[in-house]
Coordinates of N, CA and C in Angstrom, one line a residue:
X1 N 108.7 -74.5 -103.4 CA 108.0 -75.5 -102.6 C 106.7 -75.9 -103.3
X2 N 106.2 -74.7 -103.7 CA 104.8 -75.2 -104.6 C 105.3 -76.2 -105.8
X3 N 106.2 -76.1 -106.5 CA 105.9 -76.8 -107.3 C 107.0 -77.9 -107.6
X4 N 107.0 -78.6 -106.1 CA 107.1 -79.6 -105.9 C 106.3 -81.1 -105.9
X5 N 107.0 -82.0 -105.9 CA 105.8 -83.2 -105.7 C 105.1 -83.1 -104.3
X6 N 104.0 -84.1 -103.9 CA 103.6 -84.1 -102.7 C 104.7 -85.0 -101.7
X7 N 105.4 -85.4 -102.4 CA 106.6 -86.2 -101.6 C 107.5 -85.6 -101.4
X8 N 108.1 -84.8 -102.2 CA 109.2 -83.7 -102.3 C 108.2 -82.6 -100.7
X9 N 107.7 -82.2 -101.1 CA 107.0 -81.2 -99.7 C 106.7 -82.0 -98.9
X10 N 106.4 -83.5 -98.7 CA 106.5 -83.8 -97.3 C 107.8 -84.1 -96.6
X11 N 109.0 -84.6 -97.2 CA 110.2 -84.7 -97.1 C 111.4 -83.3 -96.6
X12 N 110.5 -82.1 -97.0 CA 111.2 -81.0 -96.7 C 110.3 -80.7 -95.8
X13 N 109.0 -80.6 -95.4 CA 108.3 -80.5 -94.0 C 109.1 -81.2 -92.5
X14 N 109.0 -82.6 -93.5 CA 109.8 -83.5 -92.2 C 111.1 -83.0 -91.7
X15 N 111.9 -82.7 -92.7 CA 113.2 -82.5 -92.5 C 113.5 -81.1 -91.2
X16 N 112.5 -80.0 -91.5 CA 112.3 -79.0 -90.4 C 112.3 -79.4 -89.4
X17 N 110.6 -80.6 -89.4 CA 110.4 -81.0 -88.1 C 111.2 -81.5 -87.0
X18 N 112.5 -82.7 -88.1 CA 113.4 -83.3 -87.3 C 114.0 -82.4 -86.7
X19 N 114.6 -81.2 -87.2 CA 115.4 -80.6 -86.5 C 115.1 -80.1 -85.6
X20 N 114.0 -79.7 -85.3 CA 112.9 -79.1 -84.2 C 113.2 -80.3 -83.0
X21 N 112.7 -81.8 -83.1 CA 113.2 -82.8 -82.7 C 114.6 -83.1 -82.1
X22 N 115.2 -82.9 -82.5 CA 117.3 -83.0 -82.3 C 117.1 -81.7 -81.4
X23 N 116.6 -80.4 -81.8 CA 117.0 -79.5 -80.6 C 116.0 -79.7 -79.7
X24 N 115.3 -80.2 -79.7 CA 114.1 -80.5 -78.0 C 114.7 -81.4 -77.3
X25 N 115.7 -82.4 -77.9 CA 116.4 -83.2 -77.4 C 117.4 -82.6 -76.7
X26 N 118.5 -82.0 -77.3 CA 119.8 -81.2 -76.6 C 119.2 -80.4 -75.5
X27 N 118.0 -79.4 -75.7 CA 117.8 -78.4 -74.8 C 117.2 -79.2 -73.7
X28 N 116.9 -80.4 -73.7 CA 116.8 -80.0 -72.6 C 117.3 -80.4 -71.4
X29 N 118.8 -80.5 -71.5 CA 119.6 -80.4 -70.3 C 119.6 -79.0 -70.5
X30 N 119.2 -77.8 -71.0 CA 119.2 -76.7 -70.5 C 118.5 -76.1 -71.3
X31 N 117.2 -75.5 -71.0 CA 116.3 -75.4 -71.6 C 116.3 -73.9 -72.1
X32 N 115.6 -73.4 -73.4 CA 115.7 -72.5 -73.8 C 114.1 -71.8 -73.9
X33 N 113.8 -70.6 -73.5 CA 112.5 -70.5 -73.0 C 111.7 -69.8 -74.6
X34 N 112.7 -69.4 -75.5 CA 112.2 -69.0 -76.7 C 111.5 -70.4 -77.7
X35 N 112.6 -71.3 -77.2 CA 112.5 -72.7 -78.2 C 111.2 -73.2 -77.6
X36 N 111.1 -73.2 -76.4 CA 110.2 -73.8 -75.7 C 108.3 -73.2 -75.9
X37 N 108.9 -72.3 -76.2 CA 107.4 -71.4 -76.2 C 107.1 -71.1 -77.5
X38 N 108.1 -71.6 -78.5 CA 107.3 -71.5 -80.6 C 107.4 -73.2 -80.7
X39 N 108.7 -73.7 -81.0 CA 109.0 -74.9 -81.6 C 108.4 -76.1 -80.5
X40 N 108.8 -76.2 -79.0 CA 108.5 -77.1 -78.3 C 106.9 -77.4 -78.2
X41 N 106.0 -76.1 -78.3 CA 104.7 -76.8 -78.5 C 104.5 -77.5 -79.8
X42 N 105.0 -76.9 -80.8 CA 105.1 -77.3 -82.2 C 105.5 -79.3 -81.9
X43 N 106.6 -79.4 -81.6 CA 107.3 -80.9 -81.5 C 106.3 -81.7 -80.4
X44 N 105.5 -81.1 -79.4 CA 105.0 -81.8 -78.3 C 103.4 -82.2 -79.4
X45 N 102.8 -81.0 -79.9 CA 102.0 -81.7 -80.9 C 102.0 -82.4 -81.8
X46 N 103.2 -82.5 -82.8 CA 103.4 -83.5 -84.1 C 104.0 -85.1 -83.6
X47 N 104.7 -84.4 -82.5 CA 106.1 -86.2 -82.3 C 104.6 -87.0 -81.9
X48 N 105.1 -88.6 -82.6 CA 104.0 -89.3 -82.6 C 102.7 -89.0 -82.8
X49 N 102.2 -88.6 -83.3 CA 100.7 -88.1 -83.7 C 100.4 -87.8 -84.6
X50 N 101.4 -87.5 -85.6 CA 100.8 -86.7 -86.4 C 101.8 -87.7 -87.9
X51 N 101.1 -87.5 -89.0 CA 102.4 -88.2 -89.7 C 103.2 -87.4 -91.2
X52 N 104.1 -87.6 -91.3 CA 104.6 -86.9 -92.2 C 103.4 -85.9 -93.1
X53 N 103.0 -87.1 -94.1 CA 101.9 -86.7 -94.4 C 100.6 -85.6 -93.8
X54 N 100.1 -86.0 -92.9 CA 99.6 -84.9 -91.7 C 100.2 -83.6 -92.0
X55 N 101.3 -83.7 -91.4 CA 102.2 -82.3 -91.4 C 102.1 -81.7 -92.6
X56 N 102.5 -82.1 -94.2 CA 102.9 -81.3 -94.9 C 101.4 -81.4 -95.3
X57 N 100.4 -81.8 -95.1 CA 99.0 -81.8 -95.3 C 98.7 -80.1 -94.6
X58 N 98.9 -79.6 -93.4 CA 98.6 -78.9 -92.5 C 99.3 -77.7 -93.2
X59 N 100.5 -77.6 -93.6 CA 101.3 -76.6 -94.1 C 100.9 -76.2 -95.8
X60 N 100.6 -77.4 -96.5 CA 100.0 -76.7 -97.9 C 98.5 -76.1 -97.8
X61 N 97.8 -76.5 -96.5 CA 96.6 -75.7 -96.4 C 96.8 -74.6 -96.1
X62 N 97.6 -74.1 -95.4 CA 98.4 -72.6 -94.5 C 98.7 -72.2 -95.7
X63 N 99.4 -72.9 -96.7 CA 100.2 -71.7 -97.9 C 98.9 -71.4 -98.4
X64 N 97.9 -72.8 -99.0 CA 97.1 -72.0 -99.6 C 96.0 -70.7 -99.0
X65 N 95.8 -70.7 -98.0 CA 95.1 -69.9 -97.0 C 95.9 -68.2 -96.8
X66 N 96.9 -68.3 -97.2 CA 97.7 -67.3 -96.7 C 98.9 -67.1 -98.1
X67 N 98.1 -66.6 -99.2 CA 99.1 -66.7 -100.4 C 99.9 -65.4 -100.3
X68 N 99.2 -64.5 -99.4 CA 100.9 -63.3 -99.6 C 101.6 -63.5 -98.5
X69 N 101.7 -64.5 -97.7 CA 102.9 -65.2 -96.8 C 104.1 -65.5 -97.4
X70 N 103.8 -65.8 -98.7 CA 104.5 -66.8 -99.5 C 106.6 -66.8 -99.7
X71 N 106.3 -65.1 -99.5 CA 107.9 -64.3 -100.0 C 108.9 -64.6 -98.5
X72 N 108.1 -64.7 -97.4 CA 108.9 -65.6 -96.1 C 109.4 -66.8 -96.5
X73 N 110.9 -66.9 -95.8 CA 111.4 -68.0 -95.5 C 110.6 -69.1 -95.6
X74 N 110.7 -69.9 -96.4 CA 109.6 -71.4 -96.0 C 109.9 -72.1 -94.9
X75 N 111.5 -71.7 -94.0 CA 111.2 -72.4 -92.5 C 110.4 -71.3 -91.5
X76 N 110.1 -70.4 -91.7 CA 109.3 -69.9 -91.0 C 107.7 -69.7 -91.4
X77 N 107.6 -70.4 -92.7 CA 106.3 -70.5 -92.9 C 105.7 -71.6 -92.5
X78 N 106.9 -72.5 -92.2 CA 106.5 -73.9 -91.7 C 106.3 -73.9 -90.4
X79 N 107.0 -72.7 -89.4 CA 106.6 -72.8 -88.2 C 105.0 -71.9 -87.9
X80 N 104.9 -70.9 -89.0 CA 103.9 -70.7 -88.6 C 102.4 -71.5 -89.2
X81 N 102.5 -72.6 -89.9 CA 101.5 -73.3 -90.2 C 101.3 -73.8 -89.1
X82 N 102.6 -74.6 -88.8 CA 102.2 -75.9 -87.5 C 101.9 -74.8 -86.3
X83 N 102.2 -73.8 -86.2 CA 101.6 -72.9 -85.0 C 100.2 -73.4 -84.3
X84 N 99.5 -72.4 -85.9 CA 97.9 -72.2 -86.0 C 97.3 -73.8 -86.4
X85 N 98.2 -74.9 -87.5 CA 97.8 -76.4 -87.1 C 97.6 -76.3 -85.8
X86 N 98.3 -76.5 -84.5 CA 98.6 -77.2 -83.7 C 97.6 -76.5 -82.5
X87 N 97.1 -75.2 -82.3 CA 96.4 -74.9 -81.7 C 94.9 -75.7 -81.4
X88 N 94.6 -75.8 -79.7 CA 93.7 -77.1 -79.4 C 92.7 -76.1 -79.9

């Protein structure tokens, strides 16, 4: 991920997000109270508001803030950037 372009890392930011997106959509004819309480505040703070750019802005400051995070999954480092992003 680091040593990617800045377009390449916003493109794989986004790509998480959507998915985050597509399942807040399905769930919720039946909602799931794990999704709802990591990803759903995650999607209720980014959808519209925030822009690609924003996002993978918020997540290379997390990596760089947090360099022995690094050996995690990069979808879960992405959920934990926009976590602590997303906090009012």
């Amino acid at each position: 991920y680091q040593k990617w372009s800045a377009t390449e890392r916003a493109l794989y930011v986004a790509g998480a997000v959507e998915g985050w997106f597509a399942a807040d959509k399905v769930l919720k004819a039946r909602p799931s109270p794990l999704f709802t309480s990591i990803f759903g505040k995650i999607v209720k703070c980014v959808s519209g508001r925030l822009s690609t750019v924003e996002v993978r802005g918020i997540v290379d400051r997390w990596l760089a803030k947090n360099p022995n995070e690094r050996k995690q999954p990069m979808g879960e480092l992405i959920t934990l950037a926009l976590e602590e992003g997303c906090r009012p």
